[in-house]
Amino acid sequence: MIIRGAAGRKLPYGRVLKGETLYFIENNGEGLIKAKGVVKDVFNSEKMTEEESKKMVSEHLDKLNLTDSQVKRWAGKRYLCLIEIDNVKKIKPFTIVRQDNMDDWITVESISTILEGSSVKYQSVRLTD
């Protein structure tokens, strides 16, 4: 399970749907996608109090597998997005083109829109606000 949270609604809140494919990249500058998985379930919270948010994180710790510092980072956020992933598999690594202004979460209609060497331009990539 993946968790994202913020004081307001930001990616991936409301933009990830059951059955979609997620591709995983380490945020280390390599630009290598090394795994993928299918979204099994998604929960997008309404605005929560700090206590409600902490309770939500606590109730999902078994699936989230967070460190103590990660719990501190996410618990208490007003909006949480919990994404349960199924069929996570290592894949043959491939490179994407990562622009300096890209957030750590982007949505694309097709993974081919951000492949290194692709002739498709970035206008088709939806980035966060």
mmCIF file of N, CA and C in Angstrom:
data_model
loop_
_atom_site.group_PDB
_atom_site.id
_atom_site.type_symbol
_atom_site.label_atom_id
_atom_site.label_comp_id
_atom_site.label_asym_id
_atom_site.label_seq_id
_atom_site.Cartn_x
_atom_site.Cartn_y
_atom_site.Cartn_z
ATOM 1 N N MET A 1 0.842 -1.179 0.000
ATOM 2 C CA MET A 1 0.000 0.000 0.000
ATOM 3 C C MET A 1 0.883 1.237 0.000
ATOM 4 N N ILE A 2 0.445 2.230 -0.751
ATOM 5 C CA ILE A 2 1.134 3.512 -0.835
ATOM 6 C C ILE A 2 0.268 4.551 -0.127
ATOM 7 N N ILE A 3 0.916 5.465 0.555
ATOM 8 C CA ILE A 3 0.197 6.564 1.192
ATOM 9 C C ILE A 3 0.725 7.890 0.671
ATOM 10 N N ARG A 4 -0.182 8.811 0.450
ATOM 11 C CA ARG A 4 0.148 10.184 0.102
ATOM 12 C C ARG A 4 -0.773 11.062 0.933
ATOM 13 N N GLY A 5 -0.279 12.189 1.352
ATOM 14 C CA GLY A 5 -1.104 13.075 2.159
ATOM 15 C C GLY A 5 -0.631 14.509 2.068
ATOM 16 N N ALA A 6 -1.543 15.408 2.360
ATOM 17 C CA ALA A 6 -1.225 16.836 2.314
ATOM 18 C C ALA A 6 -2.291 17.622 3.053
ATOM 19 N N ALA A 7 -2.032 18.908 3.203
ATOM 20 C CA ALA A 7 -3.013 19.801 3.821
ATOM 21 C C ALA A 7 -4.176 20.058 2.865
ATOM 22 N N GLY A 8 -3.942 19.898 1.576
ATOM 23 C CA GLY A 8 -4.973 20.063 0.555
ATOM 24 C C GLY A 8 -4.979 18.857 -0.367
ATOM 25 N N ARG A 9 -5.882 18.847 -1.308
ATOM 26 C CA ARG A 9 -5.971 17.743 -2.254
ATOM 27 C C ARG A 9 -4.940 17.943 -3.366
ATOM 28 N N LYS A 10 -3.957 17.063 -3.432
ATOM 29 C CA LYS A 10 -2.964 17.135 -4.498
ATOM 30 C C LYS A 10 -2.682 15.729 -4.995
ATOM 31 N N LEU A 11 -2.024 15.639 -6.152
ATOM 32 C CA LEU A 11 -1.759 14.323 -6.733
ATOM 33 C C LEU A 11 -1.168 13.386 -5.708
ATOM 34 N N PRO A 12 -1.622 12.178 -5.719
ATOM 35 C CA PRO A 12 -2.507 11.514 -6.673
ATOM 36 C C PRO A 12 -3.980 11.531 -6.275
ATOM 37 N N TYR A 13 -4.341 12.351 -5.293
ATOM 38 C CA TYR A 13 -5.711 12.403 -4.770
ATOM 39 C C TYR A 13 -6.728 12.493 -5.914
ATOM 40 N N GLY A 14 -7.612 11.519 -5.993
ATOM 41 C CA GLY A 14 -8.689 11.510 -6.964
ATOM 42 C C GLY A 14 -8.283 11.180 -8.391
ATOM 43 N N ARG A 15 -7.015 10.917 -8.629
ATOM 44 C CA ARG A 15 -6.548 10.691 -9.995
ATOM 45 C C ARG A 15 -6.108 9.256 -10.248
ATOM 46 N N VAL A 16 -6.117 8.419 -9.222
ATOM 47 C CA VAL A 16 -5.731 7.020 -9.380
ATOM 48 C C VAL A 16 -6.981 6.170 -9.213
ATOM 49 N N LEU A 17 -7.173 5.245 -10.148
ATOM 50 C CA LEU A 17 -8.371 4.421 -10.141
ATOM 51 C C LEU A 17 -8.036 2.935 -10.063
ATOM 52 N N LYS A 18 -8.940 2.192 -9.487
ATOM 53 C CA LYS A 18 -8.811 0.741 -9.401
ATOM 54 C C LYS A 18 -8.590 0.180 -10.806
ATOM 55 N N GLY A 19 -7.629 -0.743 -10.930
ATOM 56 C CA GLY A 19 -7.328 -1.385 -12.202
ATOM 57 C C GLY A 19 -6.239 -0.710 -13.012
ATOM 58 N N GLU A 20 -5.845 0.504 -12.645
ATOM 59 C CA GLU A 20 -4.784 1.191 -13.377
ATOM 60 C C GLU A 20 -3.423 0.596 -13.035
ATOM 61 N N THR A 21 -2.466 0.802 -13.933
ATOM 62 C CA THR A 21 -1.102 0.343 -13.713
ATOM 63 C C THR A 21 -0.267 1.488 -13.176
ATOM 64 N N LEU A 22 0.507 1.201 -12.135
ATOM 65 C CA LEU A 22 1.458 2.163 -11.587
ATOM 66 C C LEU A 22 2.863 1.661 -11.898
ATOM 67 N N TYR A 23 3.740 2.573 -12.273
ATOM 68 C CA TYR A 23 5.137 2.265 -12.512
ATOM 69 C C TYR A 23 5.952 2.915 -11.404
ATOM 70 N N PHE A 24 6.975 2.211 -10.935
ATOM 71 C CA PHE A 24 7.743 2.667 -9.786
ATOM 72 C C PHE A 24 9.166 3.015 -10.159
ATOM 73 N N ILE A 25 9.598 4.140 -9.632
ATOM 74 C CA ILE A 25 10.932 4.661 -9.893
ATOM 75 C C ILE A 25 11.525 5.113 -8.569
ATOM 76 N N GLU A 26 12.805 4.860 -8.382
ATOM 77 C CA GLU A 26 13.477 5.390 -7.197
ATOM 78 C C GLU A 26 13.786 6.847 -7.461
ATOM 79 N N ASN A 27 13.555 7.674 -6.486
ATOM 80 C CA ASN A 27 13.777 9.109 -6.641
ATOM 81 C C ASN A 27 15.252 9.431 -6.383
ATOM 82 N N ASN A 28 16.121 8.872 -7.237
ATOM 83 C CA ASN A 28 17.554 9.053 -7.063
ATOM 84 C C ASN A 28 18.229 9.688 -8.275
ATOM 85 N N GLY A 29 17.441 10.176 -9.219
ATOM 86 C CA GLY A 29 17.989 10.835 -10.381
ATOM 87 C C GLY A 29 18.306 9.938 -11.561
ATOM 88 N N GLU A 30 18.247 8.624 -11.383
ATOM 89 C CA GLU A 30 18.558 7.699 -12.478
ATOM 90 C C GLU A 30 17.514 7.729 -13.595
ATOM 91 N N GLY A 31 16.254 7.938 -13.216
ATOM 92 C CA GLY A 31 15.181 7.919 -14.197
ATOM 93 C C GLY A 31 14.820 6.527 -14.667
ATOM 94 N N LEU A 32 15.144 5.519 -13.871
ATOM 95 C CA LEU A 32 14.865 4.131 -14.245
ATOM 96 C C LEU A 32 13.608 3.603 -13.573
ATOM 97 N N ILE A 33 12.672 3.161 -14.375
ATOM 98 C CA ILE A 33 11.493 2.482 -13.857
ATOM 99 C C ILE A 33 11.852 1.009 -13.759
ATOM 100 N N LYS A 34 11.655 0.432 -12.567
ATOM 101 C CA LYS A 34 12.123 -0.926 -12.315
ATOM 102 C C LYS A 34 11.025 -1.899 -11.923
ATOM 103 N N ALA A 35 9.812 -1.392 -11.678
ATOM 104 C CA ALA A 35 8.719 -2.276 -11.253
ATOM 105 C C ALA A 35 7.384 -1.661 -11.646
ATOM 106 N N LYS A 36 6.366 -2.504 -11.632
ATOM 107 C CA LYS A 36 5.014 -2.019 -11.884
ATOM 108 C C LYS A 36 4.043 -2.865 -11.080
ATOM 109 N N GLY A 37 2.841 -2.329 -10.899
ATOM 110 C CA GLY A 37 1.792 -3.030 -10.177
ATOM 111 C C GLY A 37 0.437 -2.501 -10.602
ATOM 112 N N VAL A 38 -0.594 -3.204 -10.187
ATOM 113 C CA VAL A 38 -1.958 -2.841 -10.539
ATOM 114 C C VAL A 38 -2.665 -2.344 -9.284
ATOM 115 N N VAL A 39 -3.414 -1.257 -9.426
ATOM 116 C CA VAL A 39 -4.156 -0.688 -8.306
ATOM 117 C C VAL A 39 -5.304 -1.634 -7.950
ATOM 118 N N LYS A 40 -5.267 -2.134 -6.718
ATOM 119 C CA LYS A 40 -6.305 -3.034 -6.225
ATOM 120 C C LYS A 40 -7.461 -2.237 -5.621
ATOM 121 N N ASP A 41 -7.127 -1.180 -4.904
ATOM 122 C CA ASP A 41 -8.153 -0.365 -4.249
ATOM 123 C C ASP A 41 -7.574 1.011 -3.942
ATOM 124 N N VAL A 42 -8.447 1.995 -3.852
ATOM 125 C CA VAL A 42 -8.038 3.373 -3.562
ATOM 126 C C VAL A 42 -8.988 3.967 -2.537
ATOM 127 N N PHE A 43 -8.411 4.700 -1.575
ATOM 128 C CA PHE A 43 -9.211 5.451 -0.617
ATOM 129 C C PHE A 43 -8.730 6.893 -0.643
ATOM 130 N N ASN A 44 -9.626 7.810 -0.943
ATOM 131 C CA ASN A 44 -9.356 9.247 -0.876
ATOM 132 C C ASN A 44 -10.209 9.815 0.249
ATOM 133 N N SER A 45 -9.566 10.309 1.290
ATOM 134 C CA SER A 45 -10.314 10.815 2.442
ATOM 135 C C SER A 45 -10.974 12.141 2.147
ATOM 136 N N GLU A 46 -11.987 12.434 2.909
ATOM 137 C CA GLU A 46 -12.511 13.789 2.988
ATOM 138 C C GLU A 46 -11.589 14.532 3.949
ATOM 139 N N LYS A 47 -11.821 15.818 4.172
ATOM 140 C CA LYS A 47 -11.000 16.574 5.111
ATOM 141 C C LYS A 47 -11.117 15.952 6.498
ATOM 142 N N MET A 48 -9.963 15.672 7.098
ATOM 143 C CA MET A 48 -9.932 15.008 8.403
ATOM 144 C C MET A 48 -9.282 15.888 9.456
ATOM 145 N N THR A 49 -9.620 15.621 10.693
ATOM 146 C CA THR A 49 -8.907 16.239 11.806
ATOM 147 C C THR A 49 -7.581 15.510 11.961
ATOM 148 N N GLU A 50 -6.689 16.080 12.722
ATOM 149 C CA GLU A 50 -5.402 15.437 12.970
ATOM 150 C C GLU A 50 -5.594 14.061 13.611
ATOM 151 N N GLU A 51 -6.533 13.974 14.537
ATOM 152 C CA GLU A 51 -6.796 12.707 15.223
ATOM 153 C C GLU A 51 -7.349 11.653 14.254
ATOM 154 N N GLU A 52 -8.274 12.059 13.393
ATOM 155 C CA GLU A 52 -8.840 11.125 12.406
ATOM 156 C C GLU A 52 -7.759 10.621 11.454
ATOM 157 N N SER A 53 -6.894 11.510 11.045
ATOM 158 C CA SER A 53 -5.817 11.146 10.138
ATOM 159 C C SER A 53 -4.856 10.161 10.801
ATOM 160 N N LYS A 54 -4.486 10.432 12.030
ATOM 161 C CA LYS A 54 -3.587 9.523 12.764
ATOM 162 C C LYS A 54 -4.220 8.153 12.920
ATOM 163 N N LYS A 55 -5.521 8.126 13.191
ATOM 164 C CA LYS A 55 -6.237 6.854 13.336
ATOM 165 C C LYS A 55 -6.243 6.089 12.006
ATOM 166 N N MET A 56 -6.468 6.794 10.912
ATOM 167 C CA MET A 56 -6.495 6.162 9.592
ATOM 168 C C MET A 56 -5.142 5.518 9.278
ATOM 169 N N VAL A 57 -4.059 6.241 9.525
ATOM 170 C CA VAL A 57 -2.720 5.698 9.290
ATOM 171 C C VAL A 57 -2.495 4.479 10.181
ATOM 172 N N SER A 58 -2.855 4.605 11.439
ATOM 173 C CA SER A 58 -2.676 3.509 12.395
ATOM 174 C C SER A 58 -3.434 2.252 11.970
ATOM 175 N N GLU A 59 -4.638 2.427 11.454
ATOM 176 C CA GLU A 59 -5.461 1.287 11.037
ATOM 177 C C GLU A 59 -4.898 0.561 9.814
ATOM 178 N N HIS A 60 -4.009 1.208 9.071
ATOM 179 C CA HIS A 60 -3.461 0.599 7.852
ATOM 180 C C HIS A 60 -1.965 0.312 7.934
ATOM 181 N N LEU A 61 -1.391 0.395 9.127
ATOM 182 C CA LEU A 61 0.046 0.179 9.276
ATOM 183 C C LEU A 61 0.497 -1.189 8.784
ATOM 184 N N ASP A 62 -0.364 -2.202 8.948
ATOM 185 C CA ASP A 62 0.025 -3.542 8.510
ATOM 186 C C ASP A 62 0.253 -3.604 7.007
ATOM 187 N N LYS A 63 -0.475 -2.825 6.231
ATOM 188 C CA LYS A 63 -0.316 -2.814 4.773
ATOM 189 C C LYS A 63 0.695 -1.761 4.317
ATOM 190 N N LEU A 64 0.852 -0.694 5.091
ATOM 191 C CA LEU A 64 1.726 0.402 4.696
ATOM 192 C C LEU A 64 3.205 0.118 4.960
ATOM 193 N N ASN A 65 3.483 -0.609 6.042
ATOM 194 C CA ASN A 65 4.870 -0.960 6.374
ATOM 195 C C ASN A 65 5.768 0.281 6.465
ATOM 196 N N LEU A 66 5.311 1.277 7.225
ATOM 197 C CA LEU A 66 6.028 2.544 7.357
ATOM 198 C C LEU A 66 7.048 2.514 8.482
ATOM 199 N N THR A 67 8.115 3.283 8.322
ATOM 200 C CA THR A 67 9.058 3.501 9.416
ATOM 201 C C THR A 67 8.420 4.511 10.368
ATOM 202 N N ASP A 68 9.008 4.670 11.533
ATOM 203 C CA ASP A 68 8.497 5.653 12.499
ATOM 204 C C ASP A 68 8.511 7.069 11.910
ATOM 205 N N SER A 69 9.574 7.400 11.188
ATOM 206 C CA SER A 69 9.639 8.747 10.610
ATOM 207 C C SER A 69 8.593 8.928 9.505
ATOM 208 N N GLN A 70 8.270 7.870 8.772
ATOM 209 C CA GLN A 70 7.222 7.962 7.760
ATOM 210 C C GLN A 70 5.849 8.117 8.396
ATOM 211 N N VAL A 71 5.618 7.443 9.500
ATOM 212 C CA VAL A 71 4.348 7.598 10.219
ATOM 213 C C VAL A 71 4.197 9.053 10.649
ATOM 214 N N LYS A 72 5.259 9.628 11.199
ATOM 215 C CA LYS A 72 5.215 11.035 11.622
ATOM 216 C C LYS A 72 4.944 11.954 10.441
ATOM 217 N N ARG A 73 5.496 11.624 9.270
ATOM 218 C CA ARG A 73 5.306 12.458 8.080
ATOM 219 C C ARG A 73 3.857 12.462 7.607
ATOM 220 N N TRP A 74 3.195 11.296 7.589
ATOM 221 C CA TRP A 74 1.864 11.185 6.989
ATOM 222 C C TRP A 74 0.717 11.315 7.982
ATOM 223 N N ALA A 75 0.869 10.794 9.185
ATOM 224 C CA ALA A 75 -0.205 10.858 10.176
ATOM 225 C C ALA A 75 -0.453 12.306 10.564
ATOM 226 N N GLY A 76 -1.701 12.720 10.518
ATOM 227 C CA GLY A 76 -2.053 14.085 10.864
ATOM 228 C C GLY A 76 -2.358 14.960 9.659
ATOM 229 N N LYS A 77 -2.089 14.475 8.439
ATOM 230 C CA LYS A 77 -2.408 15.252 7.237
ATOM 231 C C LYS A 77 -3.924 15.349 7.084
ATOM 232 N N ARG A 78 -4.411 16.462 6.575
ATOM 233 C CA ARG A 78 -5.863 16.661 6.432
ATOM 234 C C ARG A 78 -6.484 15.755 5.379
ATOM 235 N N TYR A 79 -5.729 15.486 4.313
ATOM 236 C CA TYR A 79 -6.225 14.625 3.238
ATOM 237 C C TYR A 79 -5.239 13.491 3.026
ATOM 238 N N LEU A 80 -5.753 12.272 2.975
ATOM 239 C CA LEU A 80 -4.924 11.103 2.726
ATOM 240 C C LEU A 80 -5.438 10.356 1.505
ATOM 241 N N CYS A 81 -4.515 9.812 0.781
ATOM 242 C CA CYS A 81 -4.830 8.927 -0.333
ATOM 243 C C CYS A 81 -4.079 7.629 -0.062
ATOM 244 N N LEU A 82 -4.823 6.541 0.089
ATOM 245 C CA LEU A 82 -4.245 5.222 0.319
ATOM 246 C C LEU A 82 -4.485 4.381 -0.925
ATOM 247 N N ILE A 83 -3.422 3.849 -1.484
ATOM 248 C CA ILE A 83 -3.514 3.084 -2.723
ATOM 249 C C ILE A 83 -2.970 1.692 -2.482
ATOM 250 N N GLU A 84 -3.863 0.709 -2.563
ATOM 251 C CA GLU A 84 -3.450 -0.680 -2.393
ATOM 252 C C GLU A 84 -3.029 -1.232 -3.750
ATOM 253 N N ILE A 85 -1.855 -1.845 -3.779
ATOM 254 C CA ILE A 85 -1.263 -2.334 -5.023
ATOM 255 C C ILE A 85 -1.237 -3.859 -5.007
ATOM 256 N N ASP A 86 -1.537 -4.445 -6.162
ATOM 257 C CA ASP A 86 -1.526 -5.892 -6.332
ATOM 258 C C ASP A 86 -0.585 -6.228 -7.493
ATOM 259 N N ASN A 87 -0.131 -7.455 -7.528
ATOM 260 C CA ASN A 87 0.706 -7.947 -8.640
ATOM 261 C C ASN A 87 1.909 -7.063 -8.918
ATOM 262 N N VAL A 88 2.613 -6.644 -7.879
ATOM 263 C CA VAL A 88 3.827 -5.866 -8.072
ATOM 264 C C VAL A 88 4.906 -6.793 -8.618
ATOM 265 N N LYS A 89 5.521 -6.362 -9.719
ATOM 266 C CA LYS A 89 6.535 -7.185 -10.377
ATOM 267 C C LYS A 89 7.719 -6.333 -10.771
ATOM 268 N N LYS A 90 8.904 -6.921 -10.627
ATOM 269 C CA LYS A 90 10.088 -6.289 -11.194
ATOM 270 C C LYS A 90 9.964 -6.422 -12.704
ATOM 271 N N ILE A 91 10.399 -5.378 -13.400
ATOM 272 C CA ILE A 91 10.368 -5.402 -14.860
ATOM 273 C C ILE A 91 11.751 -5.046 -15.386
ATOM 274 N N LYS A 92 11.962 -5.308 -16.658
ATOM 275 C CA LYS A 92 13.210 -4.888 -17.273
ATOM 276 C C LYS A 92 13.257 -3.367 -17.185
ATOM 277 N N PRO A 93 14.266 -2.805 -16.507
ATOM 278 C CA PRO A 93 14.314 -1.354 -16.315
ATOM 279 C C PRO A 93 14.302 -0.587 -17.629
ATOM 280 N N PHE A 94 13.582 0.521 -17.629
ATOM 281 C CA PHE A 94 13.599 1.424 -18.767
ATOM 282 C C PHE A 94 13.644 2.848 -18.251
ATOM 283 N N THR A 95 14.142 3.735 -19.087
ATOM 284 C CA THR A 95 14.398 5.107 -18.688
ATOM 285 C C THR A 95 13.277 6.030 -19.135
ATOM 286 N N ILE A 96 12.943 6.966 -18.258
ATOM 287 C CA ILE A 96 12.011 8.028 -18.639
ATOM 288 C C ILE A 96 12.772 9.345 -18.650
ATOM 289 N N VAL A 97 12.230 10.301 -19.338
ATOM 290 C CA VAL A 97 12.796 11.637 -19.351
ATOM 291 C C VAL A 97 12.154 12.393 -18.201
ATOM 292 N N ARG A 98 12.963 12.837 -17.283
ATOM 293 C CA ARG A 98 12.455 13.541 -16.108
ATOM 294 C C ARG A 98 12.877 14.998 -16.189
ATOM 295 N N GLN A 99 11.899 15.901 -16.249
ATOM 296 C CA GLN A 99 12.200 17.330 -16.278
ATOM 297 C C GLN A 99 12.379 17.841 -14.860
ATOM 298 N N ASP A 100 13.103 18.939 -14.725
ATOM 299 C CA ASP A 100 13.403 19.502 -13.409
ATOM 300 C C ASP A 100 12.155 19.849 -12.614
ATOM 301 N N ASN A 101 11.089 20.258 -13.283
ATOM 302 C CA ASN A 101 9.894 20.698 -12.575
ATOM 303 C C ASN A 101 8.903 19.568 -12.302
ATOM 304 N N MET A 102 9.274 18.334 -12.571
ATOM 305 C CA MET A 102 8.360 17.219 -12.316
ATOM 306 C C MET A 102 8.247 16.963 -10.821
ATOM 307 N N ASP A 103 7.034 16.699 -10.397
ATOM 308 C CA ASP A 103 6.785 16.305 -9.025
ATOM 309 C C ASP A 103 7.206 14.851 -8.875
ATOM 310 N N ASP A 104 7.095 14.320 -7.682
ATOM 311 C CA ASP A 104 7.439 12.916 -7.496
ATOM 312 C C ASP A 104 6.267 11.993 -7.837
ATOM 313 N N TRP A 105 5.179 12.557 -8.320
ATOM 314 C CA TRP A 105 4.042 11.762 -8.785
ATOM 315 C C TRP A 105 3.506 12.433 -10.039
ATOM 316 N N ILE A 106 3.469 11.713 -11.134
ATOM 317 C CA ILE A 106 2.899 12.265 -12.364
ATOM 318 C C ILE A 106 1.886 11.269 -12.912
ATOM 319 N N THR A 107 0.936 11.772 -13.667
ATOM 320 C CA THR A 107 -0.021 10.903 -14.342
ATOM 321 C C THR A 107 0.122 11.125 -15.832
ATOM 322 N N VAL A 108 0.029 10.039 -16.579
ATOM 323 C CA VAL A 108 0.124 10.103 -18.032
ATOM 324 C C VAL A 108 -0.933 9.181 -18.623
ATOM 325 N N GLU A 109 -1.393 9.520 -19.814
ATOM 326 C CA GLU A 109 -2.345 8.648 -20.508
ATOM 327 C C GLU A 109 -1.678 7.335 -20.880
ATOM 328 N N SER A 110 -0.404 7.413 -21.252
ATOM 329 C CA SER A 110 0.357 6.243 -21.665
ATOM 330 C C SER A 110 1.801 6.423 -21.220
ATOM 331 N N ILE A 111 2.407 5.361 -20.718
ATOM 332 C CA ILE A 111 3.803 5.437 -20.268
ATOM 333 C C ILE A 111 4.721 5.858 -21.409
ATOM 334 N N SER A 112 4.319 5.588 -22.629
ATOM 335 C CA SER A 112 5.162 5.939 -23.773
ATOM 336 C C SER A 112 5.361 7.448 -23.919
ATOM 337 N N THR A 113 4.498 8.247 -23.296
ATOM 338 C CA THR A 113 4.626 9.697 -23.419
ATOM 339 C C THR A 113 5.856 10.247 -22.706
ATOM 340 N N ILE A 114 6.444 9.474 -21.809
ATOM 341 C CA ILE A 114 7.615 9.962 -21.080
ATOM 342 C C ILE A 114 8.840 9.073 -21.255
ATOM 343 N N LEU A 115 8.786 8.125 -22.179
ATOM 344 C CA LEU A 115 9.947 7.277 -22.432
ATOM 345 C C LEU A 115 11.084 8.080 -23.033
ATOM 346 N N GLU A 116 12.296 7.800 -22.575
ATOM 347 C CA GLU A 116 13.462 8.451 -23.155
ATOM 348 C C GLU A 116 13.539 8.101 -24.633
ATOM 349 N N GLY A 117 13.731 9.104 -25.450
ATOM 350 C CA GLY A 117 13.813 8.891 -26.884
ATOM 351 C C GLY A 117 12.474 8.939 -27.585
ATOM 352 N N SER A 118 11.398 9.119 -26.832
ATOM 353 C CA SER A 118 10.073 9.186 -27.423
ATOM 354 C C SER A 118 9.914 10.482 -28.197
ATOM 355 N N SER A 119 9.183 10.428 -29.281
ATOM 356 C CA SER A 119 8.935 11.641 -30.060
ATOM 357 C C SER A 119 7.730 12.408 -29.529
ATOM 358 N N VAL A 120 7.038 11.864 -28.544
ATOM 359 C CA VAL A 120 5.869 12.529 -27.971
ATOM 360 C C VAL A 120 6.348 13.643 -27.045
ATOM 361 N N LYS A 121 5.756 14.795 -27.141
ATOM 362 C CA LYS A 121 6.160 15.945 -26.340
ATOM 363 C C LYS A 121 5.461 15.936 -24.984
ATOM 364 N N TYR A 122 5.949 16.759 -24.068
ATOM 365 C CA TYR A 122 5.460 16.786 -22.696
ATOM 366 C C TYR A 122 4.079 17.377 -22.513
ATOM 367 N N GLN A 123 3.468 17.951 -23.531
ATOM 368 C CA GLN A 123 2.145 18.532 -23.353
ATOM 369 C C GLN A 123 1.144 17.473 -22.897
ATOM 370 N N SER A 124 1.394 16.223 -23.182
ATOM 371 C CA SER A 124 0.452 15.178 -22.804
ATOM 372 C C SER A 124 0.662 14.674 -21.376
ATOM 373 N N VAL A 125 1.673 15.167 -20.696
ATOM 374 C CA VAL A 125 1.941 14.752 -19.320
ATOM 375 C C VAL A 125 1.252 15.713 -18.373
ATOM 376 N N ARG A 126 0.447 15.178 -17.487
ATOM 377 C CA ARG A 126 -0.229 16.019 -16.500
ATOM 378 C C ARG A 126 0.613 16.048 -15.236
ATOM 379 N N LEU A 127 1.064 17.207 -14.857
ATOM 380 C CA LEU A 127 1.875 17.365 -13.655
ATOM 381 C C LEU A 127 1.035 17.979 -12.549
ATOM 382 N N THR A 128 1.549 17.920 -11.334
ATOM 383 C CA THR A 128 0.830 18.506 -10.211
ATOM 384 C C THR A 128 0.858 20.022 -10.299
ATOM 385 N N ASP A 129 -0.018 20.634 -9.541
ATOM 386 C CA ASP A 129 -0.064 22.108 -9.483
ATOM 387 C C ASP A 129 1.160 22.659 -8.800
#
